[in-house]
GROMACS .gro file of C-alpha atoms in nm:
model
  355
    1MET     CA    1   0.000   0.000   0.000
    2ASN     CA    2   0.149   0.337  -0.094
    3ARG     CA    3   0.242   0.580   0.180
    4ALA     CA    4  -0.012   0.846   0.084
    5LEU     CA    5  -0.308   0.611   0.100
    6THR     CA    6  -0.176   0.441   0.413
    7LEU     CA    7  -0.168   0.778   0.589
    8ALA     CA    8  -0.514   0.863   0.456
    9LEU     CA    9  -0.668   0.541   0.582
   10ALA     CA   10  -0.488   0.571   0.912
   11SER     CA   11  -0.638   0.915   0.948
   12VAL     CA   12  -0.984   0.778   0.874
   13LEU     CA   13  -0.959   0.495   1.123
   14ALA     CA   14  -0.808   0.710   1.396
   15ALA     CA   15  -1.071   0.980   1.369
   16GLY     CA   16  -1.355   0.778   1.520
   17PRO     CA   17  -1.338   0.925   1.873
   18LEU     CA   18  -1.327   1.279   1.734
   19ALA     CA   19  -1.670   1.238   1.581
   20ALA     CA   20  -1.825   0.968   1.795
   21ALA     CA   21  -2.148   1.164   1.822
   22GLU     CA   22  -2.198   1.158   1.443
   23THR     CA   23  -2.436   0.881   1.340
   24ALA     CA   24  -2.649   0.794   1.042
   25THR     CA   25  -2.908   1.040   1.169
   26ALA     CA   26  -2.709   1.351   1.088
   27GLN     CA   27  -2.883   1.686   1.097
   28PRO     CA   28  -3.006   1.776   0.748
   29ALA     CA   29  -2.862   2.084   0.587
   30ALA     CA   30  -3.086   2.385   0.532
   31LYS     CA   31  -3.316   2.323   0.238
   32ALA     CA   32  -3.200   2.499  -0.075
   33ALA     CA   33  -3.437   2.720  -0.269
   34TYR     CA   34  -3.342   2.550  -0.595
   35LYS     CA   35  -3.631   2.489  -0.833
   36ALA     CA   36  -3.577   2.231  -1.104
   37PRO     CA   37  -3.635   2.350  -1.461
   38ARG     CA   38  -3.931   2.203  -1.649
   39THR     CA   39  -3.949   2.004  -1.969
   40SER     CA   40  -4.168   2.126  -2.255
   41PHE     CA   41  -4.444   1.898  -2.118
   42GLY     CA   42  -4.420   2.029  -1.764
   43GLN     CA   43  -4.217   1.765  -1.575
   44PRO     CA   44  -3.917   1.853  -1.354
   45ASP     CA   45  -3.623   1.816  -1.591
   46LEU     CA   46  -3.385   1.536  -1.486
   47GLN     CA   47  -3.240   1.492  -1.833
   48GLY     CA   48  -2.875   1.495  -1.921
   49TYR     CA   49  -2.555   1.297  -1.872
   50TRP     CA   50  -2.472   1.202  -1.514
   51SER     CA   51  -2.213   1.006  -1.318
   52ASN     CA   52  -2.215   0.837  -0.976
   53SER     CA   53  -1.844   0.755  -0.962
   54THR     CA   54  -1.704   0.819  -0.615
   55LEU     CA   55  -1.442   0.727  -0.357
   56THR     CA   56  -1.718   0.657  -0.107
   57PRO     CA   57  -1.791   0.283  -0.085
   58ILE     CA   58  -2.138   0.131  -0.078
   59THR     CA   59  -2.077  -0.006   0.272
   60ARG     CA   60  -1.881   0.172   0.544
   61ARG     CA   61  -1.522   0.068   0.598
   62PRO     CA   62  -1.417  -0.092   0.928
   63GLY     CA   63  -1.310   0.148   1.197
   64LEU     CA   64  -1.561   0.422   1.118
   65GLY     CA   65  -1.837   0.284   1.338
   66ASP     CA   66  -2.160   0.485   1.321
   67ARG     CA   67  -2.005   0.790   1.158
   68LEU     CA   68  -2.204   0.913   0.860
   69THR     CA   69  -1.947   1.169   0.744
   70TYR     CA   70  -1.573   1.221   0.712
   71THR     CA   71  -1.394   1.515   0.869
   72PRO     CA   72  -1.252   1.782   0.632
   73GLU     CA   73  -0.902   1.654   0.713
   74GLU     CA   74  -0.997   1.299   0.619
   75VAL     CA   75  -1.154   1.412   0.293
   76LYS     CA   76  -0.842   1.606   0.201
   77ALA     CA   77  -0.618   1.308   0.276
   78LEU     CA   78  -0.832   1.057   0.085
   79GLU     CA   79  -0.866   1.274  -0.225
   80ALA     CA   80  -0.497   1.366  -0.224
   81ALA     CA   81  -0.404   0.999  -0.196
   82VAL     CA   82  -0.596   0.921  -0.514
   83VAL     CA   83  -0.399   1.185  -0.705
   84LYS     CA   84  -0.080   1.006  -0.601
   85GLU     CA   85  -0.233   0.671  -0.685
   86VAL     CA   86  -0.318   0.784  -1.038
   87GLU     CA   87   0.028   0.931  -1.092
   88GLU     CA   88   0.188   0.605  -0.984
   89GLY     CA   89  -0.051   0.389  -1.181
   90ASN     CA   90  -0.010   0.586  -1.502
   91LYS     CA   91   0.364   0.532  -1.520
   92PRO     CA   92   0.479   0.320  -1.818
   93THR     CA   93   0.450  -0.053  -1.756
   94ASP     CA   94   0.752  -0.274  -1.812
   95PRO     CA   95   0.636  -0.546  -2.054
   96ASP     CA   96   0.887  -0.788  -1.899
   97ALA     CA   97   0.776  -0.723  -1.542
   98PRO     CA   98   0.646  -1.024  -1.344
   99VAL     CA   99   0.274  -1.062  -1.282
  100ASP     CA  100   0.304  -0.947  -0.921
  101ALA     CA  101   0.502  -0.632  -1.005
  102PRO     CA  102   0.356  -0.303  -0.872
  103ASN     CA  103   0.097  -0.163  -1.113
  104GLY     CA  104  -0.077   0.112  -0.916
  105LEU     CA  105  -0.354  -0.117  -0.791
  106GLU     CA  106  -0.182  -0.250  -0.482
  107SER     CA  107  -0.265   0.067  -0.289
  108ARG     CA  108  -0.631  -0.031  -0.247
  109PRO     CA  109  -0.758  -0.374  -0.142
  110GLU     CA  110  -1.065  -0.351  -0.369
  111PHE     CA  111  -0.837  -0.327  -0.675
  112VAL     CA  112  -0.624  -0.632  -0.602
  113ALA     CA  113  -0.854  -0.877  -0.779
  114ALA     CA  114  -0.869  -0.656  -1.088
  115GLY     CA  115  -0.495  -0.647  -1.139
  116GLY     CA  116  -0.363  -0.958  -0.975
  117ASP     CA  117  -0.403  -1.205  -1.260
  118VAL     CA  118  -0.246  -1.235  -1.604
  119GLY     CA  119  -0.440  -1.005  -1.831
  120GLY     CA  120  -0.563  -0.792  -1.541
  121TYR     CA  121  -0.584  -0.414  -1.536
  122ASN     CA  122  -0.337  -0.155  -1.429
  123ARG     CA  123  -0.451   0.174  -1.277
  124GLY     CA  124  -0.452   0.361  -1.606
  125TRP     CA  125  -0.754   0.163  -1.724
  126LEU     CA  126  -0.969   0.238  -1.421
  127ASP     CA  127  -1.192   0.536  -1.351
  128PRO     CA  128  -1.357   0.468  -1.015
  129GLY     CA  129  -1.391   0.832  -0.911
  130ASN     CA  130  -1.157   1.066  -0.729
  131LEU     CA  131  -1.388   1.252  -0.490
  132VAL     CA  132  -1.569   1.158  -0.171
  133MET     CA  133  -1.947   1.154  -0.222
  134ARG     CA  134  -2.121   1.467  -0.094
  135VAL     CA  135  -2.490   1.456  -0.008
  136ARG     CA  136  -2.635   1.796   0.079
  137GLY     CA  137  -2.273   1.903   0.113
  138GLN     CA  138  -2.187   1.630   0.366
  139PRO     CA  139  -1.887   1.407   0.277
  140ARG     CA  140  -2.032   1.060   0.330
  141THR     CA  141  -1.851   0.749   0.455
  142SER     CA  142  -2.091   0.509   0.280
  143LEU     CA  143  -2.380   0.511   0.034
  144ILE     CA  144  -2.589   0.290   0.262
  145THR     CA  145  -2.734   0.504   0.541
  146THR     CA  146  -2.820   0.252   0.809
  147LYS     CA  147  -2.664   0.338   1.145
  148THR     CA  148  -2.370   0.106   1.082
  149GLY     CA  149  -2.341   0.177   0.710
  150GLN     CA  150  -2.399  -0.195   0.651
  151PRO     CA  151  -2.702  -0.396   0.539
  152PRO     CA  152  -2.912  -0.501   0.839
  153PRO     CA  153  -2.899  -0.860   0.968
  154ARG     CA  154  -3.082  -1.115   0.757
  155LYS     CA  155  -3.362  -1.328   0.892
  156PRO     CA  156  -3.269  -1.682   0.994
  157GLY     CA  157  -3.318  -1.911   0.698
  158ALA     CA  158  -3.335  -1.627   0.443
  159ALA     CA  159  -3.222  -1.732   0.097
  160ALA     CA  160  -2.855  -1.670   0.026
  161ASP     CA  161  -2.720  -1.497  -0.283
  162PRO     CA  162  -2.734  -1.768  -0.554
  163GLY     CA  163  -2.396  -1.655  -0.686
  164PHE     CA  164  -2.445  -1.730  -1.054
  165GLY     CA  165  -2.120  -1.799  -1.236
  166ARG     CA  166  -1.914  -1.907  -0.938
  167ASP     CA  167  -1.712  -2.223  -1.003
  168VAL     CA  168  -1.963  -2.368  -1.251
  169TYR     CA  169  -1.831  -2.426  -1.602
  170ASP     CA  170  -2.072  -2.667  -1.771
  171ASN     CA  171  -2.205  -2.425  -2.032
  172PRO     CA  172  -2.225  -2.050  -2.108
  173GLU     CA  173  -2.563  -2.014  -1.934
  174ASN     CA  174  -2.400  -2.112  -1.603
  175ARG     CA  175  -2.175  -1.809  -1.615
  176SER     CA  176  -2.275  -1.464  -1.490
  177LEU     CA  177  -2.473  -1.222  -1.707
  178GLY     CA  178  -2.192  -0.966  -1.684
  179GLU     CA  179  -1.931  -1.217  -1.795
  180ARG     CA  180  -2.151  -1.302  -2.092
  181CYS     CA  181  -2.193  -0.933  -2.184
  182VAL     CA  182  -2.569  -0.960  -2.142
  183ILE     CA  183  -2.589  -0.685  -1.877
  184GLY     CA  184  -2.330  -0.497  -1.674
  185PHE     CA  185  -2.171  -0.607  -1.348
  186GLY     CA  186  -2.186  -0.428  -1.015
  187ARG     CA  187  -2.552  -0.315  -1.025
  188ASN     CA  188  -2.492  -0.002  -1.230
  189ALA     CA  189  -2.842  -0.041  -1.374
  190GLY     CA  190  -2.988  -0.187  -1.055
  191PRO     CA  191  -3.223  -0.143  -0.896
  192PRO     CA  192  -3.085  -0.023  -0.663
  193MET     CA  193  -2.829   0.158  -0.880
  194PHE     CA  194  -2.468   0.166  -0.758
  195PRO     CA  195  -2.128   0.265  -0.896
  196ASN     CA  196  -1.929  -0.051  -0.967
  197GLY     CA  197  -1.601   0.078  -0.827
  198PHE     CA  198  -1.400   0.035  -1.145
  199TYR     CA  199  -1.520   0.234  -1.448
  200ASN     CA  200  -1.810   0.337  -1.676
  201ASN     CA  201  -2.029   0.470  -1.396
  202ASN     CA  202  -2.214   0.699  -1.634
  203TYR     CA  203  -2.576   0.752  -1.732
  204GLN     CA  204  -2.806   0.941  -1.964
  205ILE     CA  205  -3.161   1.025  -1.856
  206LEU     CA  206  -3.432   1.092  -2.116
  207GLN     CA  207  -3.794   1.190  -2.049
  208THR     CA  208  -4.122   1.169  -2.238
  209PRO     CA  209  -4.472   1.242  -2.105
  210ASP     CA  210  -4.524   0.867  -2.048
  211ALA     CA  211  -4.181   0.728  -1.957
  212VAL     CA  212  -3.840   0.804  -1.813
  213VAL     CA  213  -3.549   0.621  -1.975
  214ILE     CA  214  -3.222   0.560  -1.791
  215HIS     CA  215  -2.946   0.466  -2.033
  216VAL     CA  216  -2.656   0.302  -1.846
  217GLU     CA  217  -2.312   0.315  -2.004
  218MET     CA  218  -2.208  -0.022  -1.866
  219VAL     CA  219  -2.299  -0.271  -2.142
  220HIS     CA  220  -2.542  -0.007  -2.279
  221ASP     CA  221  -2.819  -0.127  -2.047
  222THR     CA  222  -3.147   0.064  -2.063
  223ARG     CA  223  -3.413   0.089  -1.796
  224VAL     CA  224  -3.757   0.212  -1.898
  225VAL     CA  225  -3.974   0.352  -1.619
  226ARG     CA  226  -4.342   0.360  -1.720
  227LEU     CA  227  -4.518   0.658  -1.568
  228ASN     CA  228  -4.858   0.634  -1.398
  229ALA     CA  229  -4.880   0.265  -1.488
  230LYS     CA  230  -4.952  -0.059  -1.304
  231HIS     CA  231  -4.716  -0.347  -1.245
  232ARG     CA  232  -4.737  -0.632  -1.492
  233THR     CA  233  -4.923  -0.944  -1.385
  234ASP     CA  234  -4.811  -1.186  -1.657
  235GLY     CA  235  -4.535  -1.344  -1.445
  236GLN     CA  236  -4.257  -1.205  -1.663
  237ARG     CA  237  -3.947  -1.075  -1.483
  238PRO     CA  238  -3.740  -0.840  -1.704
  239PHE     CA  239  -3.365  -0.810  -1.637
  240PHE     CA  240  -3.408  -0.493  -1.429
  241GLY     CA  241  -3.752  -0.578  -1.295
  242ASP     CA  242  -4.076  -0.398  -1.373
  243SER     CA  243  -4.039  -0.027  -1.294
  244ILE     CA  244  -4.333   0.210  -1.270
  245GLY     CA  245  -4.301   0.576  -1.177
  246ARG     CA  246  -4.496   0.874  -1.053
  247TRP     CA  247  -4.419   1.235  -0.972
  248GLU     CA  248  -4.445   1.357  -0.614
  249GLY     CA  249  -4.380   1.728  -0.652
  250ASP     CA  250  -4.032   1.762  -0.801
  251THR     CA  251  -3.936   1.402  -0.713
  252LEU     CA  252  -3.964   1.107  -0.948
  253VAL     CA  253  -4.062   0.802  -0.741
  254VAL     CA  254  -3.987   0.467  -0.906
  255GLU     CA  255  -4.117   0.140  -0.766
  256THR     CA  256  -3.971  -0.184  -0.902
  257THR     CA  257  -4.096  -0.539  -0.849
  258ASN     CA  258  -4.083  -0.860  -1.057
  259ILE     CA  259  -3.704  -0.870  -1.029
  260PRO     CA  260  -3.554  -1.190  -1.176
  261GLU     CA  261  -3.347  -1.436  -0.974
  262ARG     CA  262  -3.043  -1.357  -1.187
  263GLN     CA  263  -3.067  -0.999  -1.060
  264SER     CA  264  -3.120  -1.090  -0.696
  265TYR     CA  265  -2.996  -0.838  -0.442
  266MET     CA  266  -2.826  -1.005  -0.147
  267GLY     CA  267  -3.042  -1.310  -0.212
  268ALA     CA  268  -3.371  -1.116  -0.233
  269TRP     CA  269  -3.566  -1.122  -0.560
  270LYS     CA  270  -3.905  -1.299  -0.557
  271ASN     CA  271  -4.054  -1.066  -0.294
  272LEU     CA  272  -3.811  -0.779  -0.337
  273LYS     CA  273  -3.944  -0.427  -0.387
  274VAL     CA  274  -3.707  -0.137  -0.455
  275THR     CA  275  -3.829   0.222  -0.428
  276GLU     CA  276  -3.607   0.491  -0.578
  277ARG     CA  277  -3.639   0.869  -0.563
  278PHE     CA  278  -3.475   1.106  -0.811
  279THR     CA  279  -3.474   1.478  -0.728
  280ARG     CA  280  -3.290   1.760  -0.904
  281VAL     CA  281  -3.143   1.954  -0.611
  282GLY     CA  282  -2.914   2.185  -0.804
  283LYS     CA  283  -2.797   2.269  -1.151
  284ASP     CA  284  -2.516   2.018  -1.109
  285ARG     CA  285  -2.667   1.771  -0.860
  286LEU     CA  286  -2.926   1.495  -0.890
  287HIS     CA  287  -3.019   1.337  -0.557
  288TYR     CA  288  -3.084   0.962  -0.558
  289ALA     CA  289  -3.233   0.769  -0.267
  290PHE     CA  290  -3.323   0.400  -0.257
  291GLN     CA  291  -3.516   0.175  -0.023
  292VAL     CA  292  -3.520  -0.205  -0.040
  293GLU     CA  293  -3.770  -0.430   0.131
  294ASP     CA  294  -3.833  -0.801   0.134
  295PRO     CA  295  -4.014  -0.938   0.441
  296THR     CA  296  -3.868  -1.284   0.379
  297VAL     CA  297  -3.509  -1.153   0.408
  298TRP     CA  298  -3.510  -0.845   0.638
  299ASP     CA  299  -3.727  -0.740   0.930
  300ALA     CA  300  -3.766  -0.385   0.799
  301ALA     CA  301  -3.700  -0.172   0.494
  302TRP     CA  302  -3.361  -0.002   0.466
  303GLY     CA  303  -3.163   0.194   0.207
  304GLY     CA  304  -2.925   0.475   0.127
  305GLU     CA  305  -2.861   0.781  -0.085
  306TYR     CA  306  -2.608   0.967  -0.295
  307GLU     CA  307  -2.596   1.245  -0.554
  308PHE     CA  308  -2.519   1.218  -0.922
  309SER     CA  309  -2.285   1.481  -1.066
  310PRO     CA  310  -2.269   1.597  -1.429
  311LEU     CA  311  -2.070   1.384  -1.672
  312ASN     CA  312  -1.823   1.596  -1.862
  313GLY     CA  313  -1.906   1.443  -2.199
  314VAL     CA  314  -2.149   1.196  -2.351
  315ILE     CA  315  -2.196   0.820  -2.342
  316TYR     CA  316  -2.048   0.613  -2.622
  317GLU     CA  317  -2.114   0.252  -2.711
  318TYR     CA  318  -1.978   0.008  -2.455
  319ALA     CA  319  -1.791  -0.267  -2.641
  320CYS     CA  320  -1.802  -0.570  -2.412
  321HIS     CA  321  -1.582  -0.854  -2.539
  322GLU     CA  322  -1.578  -1.101  -2.252
  323GLY     CA  323  -1.852  -1.297  -2.427
  324ASN     CA  324  -1.640  -1.313  -2.743
  325TYR     CA  325  -1.301  -1.395  -2.596
  326ALA     CA  326  -1.291  -1.468  -2.224
  327LEU     CA  327  -1.592  -1.699  -2.216
  328PRO     CA  328  -1.463  -1.947  -2.479
  329GLY     CA  329  -1.130  -1.952  -2.297
  330ILE     CA  330  -1.296  -2.020  -1.960
  331LEU     CA  331  -1.502  -2.308  -2.096
  332ALA     CA  332  -1.210  -2.449  -2.296
  333GLY     CA  333  -0.994  -2.441  -1.984
  334ALA     CA  334  -1.262  -2.631  -1.791
  335ARG     CA  335  -1.280  -2.897  -2.063
  336LEU     CA  336  -0.901  -2.934  -2.054
  337GLN     CA  337  -0.909  -2.980  -1.676
  338GLU     CA  338  -1.177  -3.244  -1.712
  339LYS     CA  339  -0.968  -3.426  -1.973
  340GLU     CA  340  -0.660  -3.416  -1.750
  341ARG     CA  341  -0.857  -3.550  -1.453
  342ALA     CA  342  -1.006  -3.830  -1.661
  343GLU     CA  343  -0.665  -3.929  -1.796
  344ALA     CA  344  -0.513  -3.923  -1.448
  345GLN     CA  345  -0.796  -4.137  -1.310
  346ALA     CA  346  -0.755  -4.382  -1.597
  347LYS     CA  347  -0.390  -4.419  -1.498
  348GLY     CA  348  -0.483  -4.470  -1.133
  349GLY     CA  349  -0.398  -4.114  -1.030
  350ARG     CA  350  -0.596  -3.888  -0.802
  351GLY     CA  351  -0.709  -3.634  -1.062
  352GLY     CA  352  -0.566  -3.328  -1.228
  353ALA     CA  353  -0.594  -2.959  -1.155
  354THR     CA  354  -0.910  -2.843  -0.981
  355ASP     CA  355  -0.866  -2.469  -1.020
   0.00000   0.00000   0.00000
């Protein structure tokens, strides 16, 4: 871990006693007088290109306890550390360097998996965000706003995350939807919608009198929110569920049900309902709040919030190639392992490689 980030994290972890009184029920800032512009058909205008990339994680890091916000000193240290991280990661890579050579990713634990294998990334390919998330001006320690910044305890016997694509190599359909380039990974499209922590955390919002369309850069996913409609009753479960919306003042309220098992959230899907709220709170800020509820998994509803910031640019086509290249290689490697095990067993051995 580089020295700058080590000092930043040390500052974060050491600051707990200084702000022990700060919890997830922070005092709201004074309400701004901002009034969202209107579309030609009278709706609050949420349209444009937005990003939710951020240094703030979805769940709160250990050592921060019940603290909802960072101190100004912590924010400065964390954001400065990223500048150093990018400088280090953007240095030319020695093509003859070993796999475990420093590549700019070793400074953060969440990046290790992305760069640790042959063919992995170095820091120059990542764009996870370089600023702590501010909500109503508060620098947040997590996007989830429970007291602990973590999901609440699950009910005994609640279904676990099915974990599609983990250590199953029989056919392409066993692999994850993201790996197959069907939809993006990391819940960019949701619901709930989260930054994935690596790149392409960008969106375009379009509005018509009857629908709001959220175009997600990651694998060019598109969510269509039908306004003033009713949930479908035909048993179909679209990739991102069945989203219907309504306006409550300047806030777009989106309720999603009929979420498919492949898009389960922490194991919840059949009875999962996600309620999202989109509110333009400034020329350059779009507030997003989410609430998840499933009485078979959690005792009560819970959620979080963050604010989108403007994307300096537009969204281009996302060219996902894992389905073209990585997937055949994964399945071919599994077949080779099976062949080696069969040959070893035929010779009286104990089997070949088991990944």
